[in-house]
CSV table of C-alpha atoms in Angstrom, one decimal:
chain,number,residue,atom,x,y,z
A,210,MET,CA,-25.2,-22.8,1.1
A,211,ALA,CA,-21.4,-24.3,1.0
A,212,ALA,CA,-22.5,-24.9,-2.9
A,213,GLN,CA,-23.6,-21.4,-3.1
A,214,ARG,CA,-20.2,-19.9,-2.0
A,215,ARG,CA,-18.3,-22.5,-4.6
A,216,SER,CA,-20.3,-21.3,-7.3
A,217,LEU,CA,-19.6,-17.8,-6.2
A,218,MET,CA,-15.8,-17.9,-6.0
A,219,GLN,CA,-15.7,-20.1,-9.6
A,220,SER,CA,-17.5,-17.2,-11.3
A,221,HIS,CA,-16.5,-14.4,-13.2
A,222,GLN,CA,-18.9,-12.4,-12.0
A,223,SER,CA,-20.2,-10.8,-8.8
A,224,TRP,CA,-22.8,-9.0,-7.0
A,225,THR,CA,-20.3,-6.3,-6.2
A,226,ASP,CA,-19.8,-5.5,-9.9
A,227,ASP,CA,-23.5,-3.4,-9.6
A,228,LEU,CA,-22.5,-1.5,-6.8
A,229,PRO,CA,-21.4,1.9,-7.4
A,230,LEU,CA,-17.5,2.9,-7.0
A,231,CYS,CA,-16.3,5.6,-5.1
A,232,GLN,CA,-15.4,8.7,-7.7
A,233,LEU,CA,-13.0,10.0,-4.7
A,234,CYS,CA,-10.9,7.3,-5.0
A,235,GLY,CA,-8.2,5.8,-7.3
A,236,VAL,CA,-6.0,2.3,-7.5
A,237,GLY,CA,-3.0,1.6,-9.0
A,238,SER,CA,-1.5,-2.0,-8.8
A,239,ALA,CA,1.4,-3.5,-10.3
A,240,PRO,CA,2.3,-8.0,-10.9
A,241,ASN,CA,5.0,-9.3,-8.9
A,242,CYS,CA,8.4,-9.8,-10.9
A,243,THR,CA,11.4,-11.7,-10.6
A,244,TYR,CA,14.5,-9.7,-12.1
A,245,GLY,CA,17.1,-12.3,-14.0
A,246,PRO,CA,21.2,-11.6,-14.1
A,247,ASP,CA,20.4,-9.0,-17.3
A,248,GLY,CA,18.0,-7.2,-15.1
A,249,LYS,CA,14.7,-8.2,-17.2
A,250,GLY,CA,11.8,-9.2,-15.0
A,251,THR,CA,9.5,-11.9,-15.5
A,252,GLN,CA,6.1,-12.7,-13.6
A,253,SER,CA,6.4,-15.4,-11.3
A,254,HIS,CA,2.8,-16.1,-10.6
A,255,PRO,CA,-0.9,-14.5,-11.6
A,256,ASN,CA,-1.7,-11.4,-9.9
A,257,GLU,CA,-2.8,-12.5,-6.1
A,258,ASP,CA,-3.7,-9.1,-4.6
A,259,GLY,CA,-7.3,-7.6,-4.9
A,260,HIS,CA,-9.5,-4.3,-3.9
A,261,PHE,CA,-12.7,-2.9,-3.5
A,262,ARG,CA,-13.9,0.8,-3.6
A,263,PHE,CA,-17.3,1.3,-3.0
A,264,SER,CA,-19.6,4.2,-2.1
A,265,THR,CA,-23.2,4.4,-0.7
A,266,GLU,CA,-26.0,6.4,0.6
A,267,CYS,CA,-24.5,6.0,4.1
A,268,CYS,CA,-20.9,5.3,3.9
A,269,PHE,CA,-17.8,4.6,1.6
A,270,LEU,CA,-15.9,1.3,2.0
A,271,TYR,CA,-12.8,0.2,0.5
A,272,GLY,CA,-10.4,-2.8,1.1
A,273,VAL,CA,-6.9,-3.7,-0.5
A,274,PHE,CA,-6.1,-7.3,0.2
A,275,ASN,CA,-3.1,-9.2,-0.6
A,276,GLY,CA,-3.3,-13.0,-1.5
A,277,TYR,CA,-0.8,-15.9,-1.2
A,278,ASP,CA,-0.7,-19.4,-2.9
A,279,GLY,CA,-3.6,-18.3,-5.3
A,280,SER,CA,-5.9,-15.2,-5.5
A,281,ARG,CA,-8.5,-17.6,-4.3
A,282,VAL,CA,-8.9,-16.4,-0.8
A,283,ALA,CA,-8.4,-12.5,-1.4
A,284,SER,CA,-11.2,-12.5,-3.8
A,285,PHE,CA,-13.7,-14.3,-2.0
A,286,VAL,CA,-12.9,-11.8,1.0
A,287,SER,CA,-13.1,-9.2,-1.4
A,288,GLN,CA,-16.6,-10.4,-2.7
A,289,CYS,CA,-18.1,-11.6,0.8
A,290,LEU,CA,-16.7,-8.8,3.1
A,291,THR,CA,-18.7,-6.5,0.7
A,292,ALA,CA,-21.9,-8.0,1.5
A,293,GLU,CA,-21.5,-8.2,5.3
A,294,LEU,CA,-21.2,-4.4,5.4
A,295,LEU,CA,-22.8,-2.8,2.8
A,296,LEU,CA,-26.4,-5.1,2.6
A,297,GLY,CA,-28.1,-2.7,5.5
A,298,GLN,CA,-25.6,-3.5,8.5
A,299,LEU,CA,-24.5,0.1,8.4
A,300,SER,CA,-26.2,3.2,9.5
A,301,ALA,CA,-25.6,6.7,10.4
A,302,GLY,CA,-27.2,6.0,14.1
A,303,HIS,CA,-24.8,3.6,15.3
A,304,THR,CA,-21.8,4.4,17.4
A,305,ASP,CA,-18.2,3.7,17.2
A,306,ALA,CA,-18.7,0.8,19.6
A,307,ASP,CA,-21.7,-0.7,17.0
A,308,VAL,CA,-19.5,-0.1,13.9
A,309,ARG,CA,-16.3,-1.9,15.7
A,310,ARG,CA,-18.5,-5.0,16.6
A,311,ILE,CA,-20.1,-5.2,13.1
A,312,LEU,CA,-16.8,-4.9,11.3
A,313,SER,CA,-15.1,-7.6,13.9
A,314,GLN,CA,-18.2,-10.0,13.0
A,315,ALA,CA,-18.1,-9.5,9.5
A,316,PHE,CA,-14.1,-10.8,9.0
A,317,ASP,CA,-15.2,-13.7,11.6
A,318,VAL,CA,-18.3,-14.6,9.1
A,319,VAL,CA,-16.6,-14.3,6.2
A,320,GLU,CA,-13.6,-16.7,7.2
A,321,LYS,CA,-16.2,-18.9,8.4
A,322,SER,CA,-18.1,-18.8,4.8
A,323,TYR,CA,-14.4,-19.4,3.2
A,324,PHE,CA,-13.9,-22.5,5.1
A,325,GLU,CA,-17.5,-24.0,4.5
A,326,THR,CA,-16.4,-23.7,0.2
A,327,ILE,CA,-13.6,-25.9,1.1
A,328,ASP,CA,-15.6,-28.5,3.0
A,329,ASP,CA,-15.8,-31.1,0.8
A,330,ALA,CA,-12.5,-30.7,-0.4
A,331,LEU,CA,-10.6,-31.3,2.9
A,332,ALA,CA,-13.0,-34.0,3.2
A,333,GLU,CA,-12.0,-35.7,0.2
A,334,LYS,CA,-8.2,-34.7,1.0
A,335,ALA,CA,-8.3,-36.2,4.5
A,336,ASN,CA,-9.9,-39.8,2.7
A,337,LEU,CA,-7.0,-39.6,0.1
A,338,GLN,CA,-4.5,-39.3,2.7
A,339,THR,CA,-5.8,-42.6,4.0
A,340,GLN,CA,-6.4,-44.4,1.4
A,341,LEU,CA,-3.1,-43.8,-0.2
A,342,PRO,CA,0.0,-46.4,0.4
A,343,GLU,CA,3.1,-45.4,1.8
A,344,GLY,CA,5.7,-46.0,-0.4
A,345,VAL,CA,8.2,-45.3,-3.3
A,346,TYR,CA,6.2,-47.6,-5.6
A,347,LEU,CA,2.9,-46.2,-7.0
A,348,SER,CA,0.7,-48.5,-9.4
A,349,ALA,CA,-1.3,-46.3,-12.0
A,350,GLN,CA,-4.6,-46.1,-9.5
A,351,THR,CA,-2.4,-44.7,-6.5
A,352,GLN,CA,-0.8,-42.4,-9.0
A,353,LYS,CA,-4.1,-40.8,-9.8
A,354,MET,CA,-4.9,-40.9,-6.2
A,355,ALA,CA,-1.4,-38.8,-5.8
A,356,GLU,CA,-2.5,-36.1,-8.4
A,357,ARG,CA,-5.8,-35.6,-7.3
A,358,LEU,CA,-4.2,-35.0,-3.8
A,359,LYS,CA,-1.9,-32.5,-5.4
A,360,ALA,CA,-4.6,-30.8,-7.0
A,361,LEU,CA,-6.9,-30.7,-4.0
A,362,GLU,CA,-4.2,-29.0,-1.7
A,363,GLN,CA,-4.0,-26.6,-4.4
A,364,GLU,CA,-7.4,-25.8,-4.2
A,365,VAL,CA,-7.5,-25.5,-0.3
A,366,SER,CA,-4.4,-24.0,0.5
A,367,GLY,CA,-3.5,-20.2,0.3
A,368,GLY,CA,-4.9,-17.3,2.5
A,369,ALA,CA,-4.9,-13.7,2.3
A,370,THR,CA,-4.2,-10.5,4.3
A,371,ALA,CA,-6.6,-7.5,4.7
A,372,ILE,CA,-6.7,-3.9,5.3
A,373,VAL,CA,-10.2,-2.5,5.3
A,374,ALA,CA,-11.2,1.5,5.6
A,375,LEU,CA,-14.9,2.5,6.3
A,376,ILE,CA,-16.2,6.2,6.2
A,377,LEU,CA,-19.0,6.5,8.1
A,378,ASN,CA,-20.7,9.9,9.8
A,379,ASN,CA,-17.5,11.4,8.2
A,380,LYS,CA,-15.7,9.4,10.9
A,381,LEU,CA,-12.9,6.6,9.9
A,382,TYR,CA,-12.6,3.3,10.8
A,383,ILE,CA,-9.3,1.0,9.9
A,384,ALA,CA,-9.8,-2.5,10.1
A,385,ASN,CA,-6.1,-4.7,9.6
A,386,VAL,CA,-5.6,-8.2,9.4
A,387,GLY,CA,-2.1,-9.0,9.0
A,388,THR,CA,1.2,-7.1,7.0
A,389,ASN,CA,-0.9,-4.5,4.9
A,390,ARG,CA,-0.7,-0.5,5.8
A,391,ALA,CA,-3.0,2.4,6.3
A,392,LEU,CA,-1.5,5.8,6.1
A,393,LEU,CA,-3.7,9.1,6.5
A,394,CYS,CA,-1.8,12.3,5.3
A,395,LYS,CA,-3.1,15.8,6.7
A,396,THR,CA,-2.1,18.8,5.5
A,397,THR,CA,-1.7,21.2,8.6
A,398,ALA,CA,-1.9,24.9,8.2
A,399,ASP,CA,1.4,25.6,7.7
A,400,GLY,CA,1.0,23.5,4.3
A,401,GLN,CA,3.3,20.7,5.9
A,402,ASN,CA,2.0,17.1,5.7
A,403,GLN,CA,1.5,14.9,8.5
A,404,VAL,CA,1.6,11.5,8.3
A,405,ILE,CA,0.0,8.9,10.6
A,406,GLN,CA,0.1,5.1,10.3
A,407,ILE,CA,-2.7,3.6,11.4
A,408,GLY,CA,-1.7,0.3,13.3
A,409,ARG,CA,1.2,-2.1,13.1
A,410,ALA,CA,1.9,-5.1,10.8
A,411,HIS,CA,0.8,-8.2,12.5
A,412,THR,CA,4.4,-9.9,12.6
A,413,THR,CA,6.7,-11.3,15.3
A,414,ASP,CA,8.2,-7.8,15.5
A,415,ASN,CA,4.9,-6.5,17.0
A,416,GLU,CA,5.3,-6.5,21.1
A,417,ASP,CA,1.4,-6.7,21.3
A,418,GLU,CA,1.3,-10.0,19.0
A,419,LEU,CA,4.4,-11.5,20.7
A,420,THR,CA,2.5,-10.7,24.0
A,421,ARG,CA,-1.1,-12.4,22.6
A,422,LEU,CA,1.0,-15.4,21.4
A,423,ALA,CA,2.7,-15.8,24.5
A,424,GLN,CA,-0.2,-16.0,26.6
A,425,LEU,CA,-1.4,-19.2,24.4
A,426,GLY,CA,2.0,-20.6,25.9
A,427,LEU,CA,4.5,-19.9,22.7
A,428,ASP,CA,7.9,-19.1,22.9
A,429,PRO,CA,8.4,-15.1,21.9
A,430,VAL,CA,12.0,-15.4,21.5
A,431,ARG,CA,11.6,-18.5,19.1
A,432,LEU,CA,8.7,-16.6,17.4
A,433,ARG,CA,10.7,-13.8,16.5
A,434,GLN,CA,14.1,-15.9,15.6
A,435,THR,CA,11.7,-17.8,13.1
A,436,GLY,CA,10.2,-15.0,11.6
A,437,LEU,CA,8.3,-16.7,9.1
A,438,ILE,CA,5.0,-19.0,10.1
A,439,SER,CA,4.3,-21.7,7.3
A,440,GLY,CA,5.7,-19.5,4.7
A,441,GLN,CA,4.4,-16.4,6.0
A,442,SER,CA,5.1,-13.5,8.2
A,443,SER,CA,1.9,-12.5,9.3
A,444,THR,CA,0.3,-13.7,12.5
A,445,ARG,CA,-3.2,-12.4,11.7
A,446,ARG,CA,-4.4,-14.2,8.3
A,447,ILE,CA,-7.5,-15.2,6.8
A,448,GLY,CA,-8.0,-18.9,5.2
A,449,ASP,CA,-5.0,-21.1,5.3
A,450,TYR,CA,-6.4,-24.2,6.9
A,451,LYS,CA,-3.0,-25.7,7.5
A,452,VAL,CA,-2.1,-23.0,10.3
A,453,LYS,CA,-5.8,-22.4,11.5
A,454,PHE,CA,-6.8,-26.7,12.0
A,455,ASN,CA,-3.4,-28.1,11.9
A,456,TYR,CA,-1.4,-25.9,13.9
A,457,THR,CA,-0.3,-28.4,16.2
A,458,ASP,CA,1.9,-29.9,13.2
A,459,ILE,CA,3.7,-27.1,12.7
A,460,ASP,CA,6.5,-27.2,15.4
A,461,VAL,CA,7.1,-23.3,16.5
A,462,LEU,CA,3.3,-23.5,17.0
A,463,SER,CA,2.5,-27.4,18.3
A,464,ALA,CA,2.6,-25.7,22.1
A,465,ALA,CA,-0.4,-23.3,21.5
A,466,LYS,CA,-3.2,-23.6,23.9
A,467,HIS,CA,-5.7,-22.5,21.6
A,468,LYS,CA,-5.6,-21.1,17.4
A,469,PRO,CA,-2.6,-18.6,17.5
A,470,ILE,CA,-3.2,-17.4,13.9
A,471,ILE,CA,-6.6,-15.6,13.9
A,472,SER,CA,-8.2,-13.3,11.6
A,473,GLU,CA,-9.8,-11.1,14.2
A,474,PRO,CA,-8.9,-7.4,12.8
A,475,GLU,CA,-7.5,-4.6,14.7
A,476,ILE,CA,-9.7,-1.9,14.6
A,477,HIS,CA,-8.8,1.8,14.9
A,478,GLY,CA,-11.7,4.5,15.2
A,479,GLY,CA,-13.4,6.2,14.7
A,480,GLN,CA,-11.7,9.1,13.8
A,481,SER,CA,-13.3,12.3,13.3
A,482,LEU,CA,-12.6,13.9,9.1
A,483,GLU,CA,-14.2,17.1,10.1
A,484,GLY,CA,-12.1,20.0,8.5
A,485,VAL,CA,-9.6,17.4,7.5
A,486,THR,CA,-7.9,17.9,4.1
A,487,GLY,CA,-5.6,15.1,2.9
A,488,PHE,CA,-5.6,11.8,1.6
A,489,LEU,CA,-5.8,8.0,3.0
A,490,LEU,CA,-3.6,5.4,1.8
A,491,LEU,CA,-4.1,1.9,1.7
A,492,MET,CA,-1.1,-0.3,0.4
A,493,SER,CA,0.0,-4.0,0.1
A,494,GLU,CA,2.5,-5.6,1.9
A,495,GLY,CA,4.2,-6.0,-1.6
A,496,LEU,CA,4.6,-2.5,-2.2
A,497,ILE,CA,5.7,-1.6,1.2
A,498,LYS,CA,8.8,-4.2,0.7
A,499,ALA,CA,9.4,-3.2,-2.4
A,500,LEU,CA,10.2,0.3,-1.5
A,501,GLU,CA,11.7,-1.2,1.8
A,502,SER,CA,14.2,-3.3,-0.2
A,503,ALA,CA,15.2,-0.4,-2.6
A,504,HIS,CA,15.8,2.5,0.1
A,505,GLY,CA,15.5,1.0,3.7
A,506,PRO,CA,12.6,0.9,6.1
A,507,GLU,CA,13.4,3.9,7.9
A,508,GLN,CA,11.7,6.5,5.5
A,509,VAL,CA,9.1,4.5,3.6
A,510,ASN,CA,6.0,6.6,4.8
A,511,GLN,CA,8.0,9.9,4.2
A,512,GLU,CA,8.6,8.7,0.5
A,513,ILE,CA,5.2,7.3,-0.6
A,514,VAL,CA,3.3,10.2,1.0
A,515,ALA,CA,5.9,12.6,-0.8
A,516,MET,CA,5.7,10.4,-4.0
A,517,VAL,CA,1.4,10.3,-3.9
A,518,ALA,CA,1.3,14.8,-3.3
A,519,ALA,CA,4.0,15.0,-6.3
A,520,GLU,CA,1.4,12.6,-8.5
A,521,LEU,CA,-1.9,14.2,-7.4
A,522,ALA,CA,-0.3,17.9,-8.4
A,523,LEU,CA,0.4,16.5,-11.7
A,524,GLN,CA,-2.4,14.1,-13.0
A,525,CYS,CA,-5.9,15.2,-13.8
A,526,SER,CA,-7.4,11.8,-12.3
A,527,LEU,CA,-6.7,9.7,-9.1
A,528,GLU,CA,-6.6,6.3,-11.1
A,529,ALA,CA,-3.6,8.0,-13.2
A,530,ALA,CA,-2.0,9.3,-9.8
A,531,ALA,CA,-2.0,5.7,-8.1
A,532,GLN,CA,-0.9,3.9,-11.0
A,533,SER,CA,1.9,6.6,-11.5
A,534,VAL,CA,3.3,6.3,-8.0
A,535,VAL,CA,3.4,2.6,-8.5
A,536,GLU,CA,5.1,2.6,-11.4
A,537,ARG,CA,7.9,4.9,-9.7
A,538,VAL,CA,8.5,2.2,-6.8
A,539,LYS,CA,8.7,-0.4,-9.0
A,540,ARG,CA,11.1,1.5,-11.0
A,541,LEU,CA,13.4,2.4,-8.2
A,542,HIS,CA,13.5,-1.0,-7.0
A,543,HIS,CA,14.5,-2.3,-10.2
A,544,ASP,CA,17.3,0.3,-10.6
A,545,ALA,CA,17.8,-0.6,-7.1
A,546,TYR,CA,18.6,-4.3,-8.3
A,547,VAL,CA,20.2,-3.7,-11.9
A,548,SER,CA,22.7,-1.1,-9.6
A,549,GLY,CA,24.7,-4.0,-8.2
A,550,ARG,CA,25.2,-1.6,-5.2
A,551,GLN,CA,24.1,-2.0,-1.5
A,552,ARG,CA,20.4,-3.0,-1.7
A,553,ALA,CA,20.7,-5.2,-4.7
A,554,PRO,CA,21.0,-8.4,-3.0
A,555,HIS,CA,17.6,-7.3,-1.2
A,556,CYS,CA,15.9,-6.3,-4.6
A,557,ALA,CA,16.1,-9.6,-6.4
A,558,ARG,CA,11.8,-9.9,-6.9
A,559,HIS,CA,9.0,-8.0,-5.5
A,560,GLU,CA,5.6,-9.3,-4.9
A,561,ASP,CA,2.4,-8.0,-6.4
A,562,MET,CA,1.9,-4.4,-5.5
A,563,THR,CA,-1.3,-2.2,-5.0
A,564,LEU,CA,-1.9,1.1,-3.5
A,565,LEU,CA,-5.4,2.7,-3.1
A,566,ILE,CA,-5.6,6.4,-2.6
A,567,ARG,CA,-8.5,8.1,-1.2
A,568,VAL,CA,-8.6,12.1,-1.2
A,569,ILE,CA,-10.4,14.0,1.6
A,570,ASN,CA,-11.4,17.6,0.8
A,571,TYR,CA,-8.1,17.4,-1.6
A,572,PRO,CA,-8.4,19.1,-4.8
A,573,LEU,CA,-6.7,17.8,-7.9
A,574,ALA,CA,-4.6,19.2,-10.6
A,575,ASP,CA,-6.8,20.7,-13.5
A,576,GLY,CA,-5.2,21.3,-16.9
A,577,SER,CA,-2.8,24.5,-16.2
A,578,LEU,CA,-4.9,25.4,-12.8
A,579,THR,CA,-3.8,24.6,-9.7
A,580,PRO,CA,-5.7,22.1,-7.1
A,581,THR,CA,-5.6,25.2,-4.5
A,582,GLN,CA,-5.1,28.4,-5.5
A,583,GLY,CA,-6.1,28.7,-9.4
A,584,GLY,CA,-2.1,30.0,-10.6
A,585,ARG,CA,0.1,28.4,-12.8
A,586,ILE,CA,1.6,24.6,-12.3
A,587,TYR,CA,5.4,24.7,-13.7
A,588,PRO,CA,7.0,21.4,-13.9
A,589,VAL,CA,10.5,21.0,-12.1
A,590,SER,CA,12.6,17.9,-12.4
A,591,VAL,CA,14.4,17.0,-9.2
A,592,PRO,CA,16.9,13.7,-8.8
A,593,TYR,CA,15.1,12.0,-6.3
A,594,SER,CA,17.3,10.2,-3.8
A,595,ASN,CA,18.0,8.3,-0.6
A,596,HIS,CA,20.7,8.0,1.4
A,597,GLN,CA,20.5,4.2,1.2
A,598,SER,CA,19.1,4.3,-2.7
A,599,THR,CA,21.6,3.1,-5.0
A,600,SER,CA,20.2,4.9,-7.8
A,601,LYS,CA,18.7,8.5,-8.4
A,602,THR,CA,15.7,8.6,-10.5
A,603,SER,CA,13.8,12.2,-11.4
A,604,VAL,CA,10.9,13.1,-9.8
A,605,MET,CA,8.4,15.6,-11.3
A,606,LEU,CA,7.4,18.3,-8.7
A,607,SER,CA,5.2,21.3,-9.2
A,608,LEU,CA,6.0,24.8,-8.5
A,609,VAL,CA,2.6,26.3,-7.9
A,610,MET,CA,3.1,30.2,-9.0
A,611,PRO,CA,-0.2,32.5,-8.4
A,612,ALA,CA,-1.2,34.6,-11.1
A,613,GLN,CA,0.1,38.2,-9.2
A,614,GLY,CA,1.1,38.5,-5.5
A,615,THR,CA,3.7,36.8,-3.5
A,616,LEU,CA,4.1,32.9,-3.7
A,617,THR,CA,1.4,31.4,-1.1
A,618,ASN,CA,2.0,27.9,0.9
A,619,GLY,CA,0.7,25.4,-0.9
A,620,SER,CA,-1.6,23.1,0.7
A,621,ASN,CA,-1.9,20.4,-1.6
A,622,THR,CA,1.6,19.0,-2.4
A,623,ALA,CA,4.3,17.4,0.0
A,624,SER,CA,6.3,20.8,-0.5
A,625,THR,CA,6.1,24.4,1.3
A,626,LEU,CA,6.8,26.9,-1.6
A,627,GLU,CA,8.4,30.2,-0.1
A,628,GLY,CA,9.8,33.2,-1.4
A,629,ASP,CA,8.3,35.9,-3.8
A,630,THR,CA,7.4,36.3,-7.3
A,631,PRO,CA,10.8,35.6,-9.4
A,632,THR,CA,11.2,38.5,-11.8
A,633,ALA,CA,14.5,38.4,-14.7
A,634,GLY,CA,17.3,37.5,-13.0
A,635,GLN,CA,15.9,36.1,-10.2
A,636,SER,CA,15.4,32.6,-9.1
A,637,PRO,CA,12.4,31.3,-7.3
A,638,THR,CA,13.1,29.0,-4.4
A,639,ALA,CA,11.5,26.1,-2.9
A,640,THR,CA,12.0,24.0,0.2
A,641,LEU,CA,10.5,20.6,1.0
A,642,GLN,CA,8.8,20.1,4.2
A,643,SER,CA,7.1,16.7,5.4
A,644,THR,CA,6.2,14.9,8.9
A,645,ASN,CA,5.9,11.5,9.8
A,646,THR,CA,4.9,10.5,12.9
A,647,HIS,CA,2.8,7.2,14.3
A,648,THR,CA,1.3,9.5,16.7
A,649,GLN,CA,0.6,13.1,16.6
A,650,SER,CA,4.2,15.1,16.8
A,651,SER,CA,5.6,15.8,13.3
A,652,SER,CA,9.2,16.3,12.5
A,653,SER,CA,10.8,17.8,9.4
A,654,SER,CA,12.1,15.3,7.0
A,655,SER,CA,14.6,17.8,5.5
A,656,GLY,CA,17.2,15.5,7.1
A,657,ASP,CA,18.1,11.9,5.5
A,658,GLY,CA,14.6,11.9,3.8
A,659,SER,CA,14.4,15.0,1.8
A,660,LEU,CA,13.7,15.3,-1.5
A,661,PHE,CA,16.2,17.9,-2.4
A,662,ARG,CA,19.9,15.9,-2.6
A,663,GLN,CA,23.2,16.9,-4.7
A,664,ARG,CA,24.0,14.2,-7.1
A,665,GLY,CA,27.5,13.3,-5.2
A,666,SER,CA,27.8,12.3,-1.6
A,667,GLN,CA,29.8,15.3,-1.2
A,668,ALA,CA,28.9,18.7,-1.6
A,669,ALA,CA,29.3,20.3,-5.6
A,670,GLN,CA,32.6,22.6,-6.1
A,671,PRO,CA,32.1,25.7,-7.8
A,672,ASP,CA,33.0,25.8,-11.6
A,673,GLU,CA,35.9,29.0,-12.6
A,674,THR,CA,32.8,31.5,-12.3
A,675,GLY,CA,32.1,31.0,-8.7
A,676,ARG,CA,29.1,29.0,-9.2
A,677,VAL,CA,28.0,25.6,-7.8
A,678,PRO,CA,26.3,23.5,-10.8
A,679,PRO,CA,22.6,22.9,-10.6
A,680,TYR,CA,21.1,20.3,-9.4
A,681,VAL,CA,17.1,21.1,-10.3
A,682,ASP,CA,16.4,21.6,-14.0
A,683,PHE,CA,14.2,24.8,-13.8
A,684,SER,CA,14.8,25.3,-17.7
A,685,GLN,CA,11.0,24.3,-18.5
A,686,PHE,CA,9.5,26.2,-15.6
A,687,TYR,CA,11.6,29.8,-17.4
A,688,ARG,CA,10.3,29.1,-20.2
A,689,LEU,CA,6.7,28.8,-19.1
A,690,TRP,CA,7.1,31.7,-16.6
A,691,GLY,CA,9.0,33.9,-19.2
A,692,MET,CA,6.1,33.3,-21.8
A,693,ASP,CA,3.8,33.9,-19.3
A,694,HIS,CA,5.4,36.9,-17.9
A,695,SER,CA,6.8,38.5,-21.5
A,696,ASP,CA,4.3,41.4,-21.4
A,697,GLY,CA,4.8,42.0,-25.0
A,698,GLN,CA,8.3,42.7,-24.7
A,699,GLY,CA,9.6,40.0,-26.8
A,700,LEU,CA,11.0,37.9,-24.0
A,701,SER,CA,12.1,34.4,-25.7
A,702,GLY,CA,10.9,32.4,-22.6
A,703,GLU,CA,14.7,31.7,-22.1
A,704,MET,CA,14.7,33.7,-19.1
A,705,GLY,CA,16.8,31.9,-16.2
A,706,PRO,CA,19.4,33.2,-13.6
A,707,GLN,CA,21.7,36.1,-14.8
């Protein structure tokens, strides 16, 4: 069995290649990058992230995996976890308790299976370590042993964190191990986006994790001060034999009564999706950290949801929307570094980034039609900024204008559009509202997290005519609006505020 699993890991093909991909999902990604003094980026190591997105007759299954010290574990988990969940283990007759039990067992089986694949390498490594003599001088034979030992260490090292989403019986279940993140965005009746973060990262900043580790005999104060454990911030991870089998050799973990770093998932759900309109986001730690580095951690959830909503209103495919969001985060991170300002020292590098978007009864843009009411989409260029941002990047949002009548609240984007249909000499108005909550409470983002900002830190001064310089570019909007509503009166499309 161990030999079969080793063969699976070494193969470039997988039985999961034959599983149907979910068409309600899109994935975007970008490799790690380290910037030089000139602002040019180079990739430090091969991409270590992984993901899956499958649909079956009874359920939908999604996952994002953040590997480290190689992609071996992330790749193994993404293949084997699917086998533990989509080969008849789940059915419509299962209760919430049944589903949680099956998810937990799947993670346990997958990690045990992974360690079986490296049993022989670990045994050979231990044997070589006993034979390798201590001292500075190495003969030709011992040098070969040292090289083999190094190769074995690379073969068995590494681990992964995972965030997995399961939709069964129209209920959502989230299983989290580590530092990735799941966000559920619900569009409310009044057109706002309510953002719910499902679960928290398993780090020493998590009070529940500190309590768990303290019960094993570890010092929570010291753990919090240490932060990183064997090079990683996660207190739950899959693989990583050093912290699983040799934790007594790690100073900060040595006092633990039992294995302190575990692969047991924290499971949330099932949460009913009946009547829900919105989208689910699964994000790797690299994406989260890149945006936090560029803008600070306070508004990350609102910002990523606003970006996703804007791209869903513009793009005609989920794949394009997901990739555009990742590219936008990458650009914001790079711009923060080259600006040389407050956030620059935090942005010298970023890790691999992966974003999975799964829409829930959420229509997409389709050519000239809106995702909701069937009117025209008019692009508006908005200077996107944050109070901690070191640069301003243009964000393309959309004004959704019905074919006739008054402007209605759009439920498909991060904005609530209010006001009457503009006529010549009248400008449309738009406001953006968003909510961010770890519970069901909502708060407006019209404060520090708002997308609409003045260009400077102080209010713009009126010119000689008494007008304030515009900071939203409506030129393309007016051109298209004029063309659509000229009514044969010879309007040139240059309509604008008079």
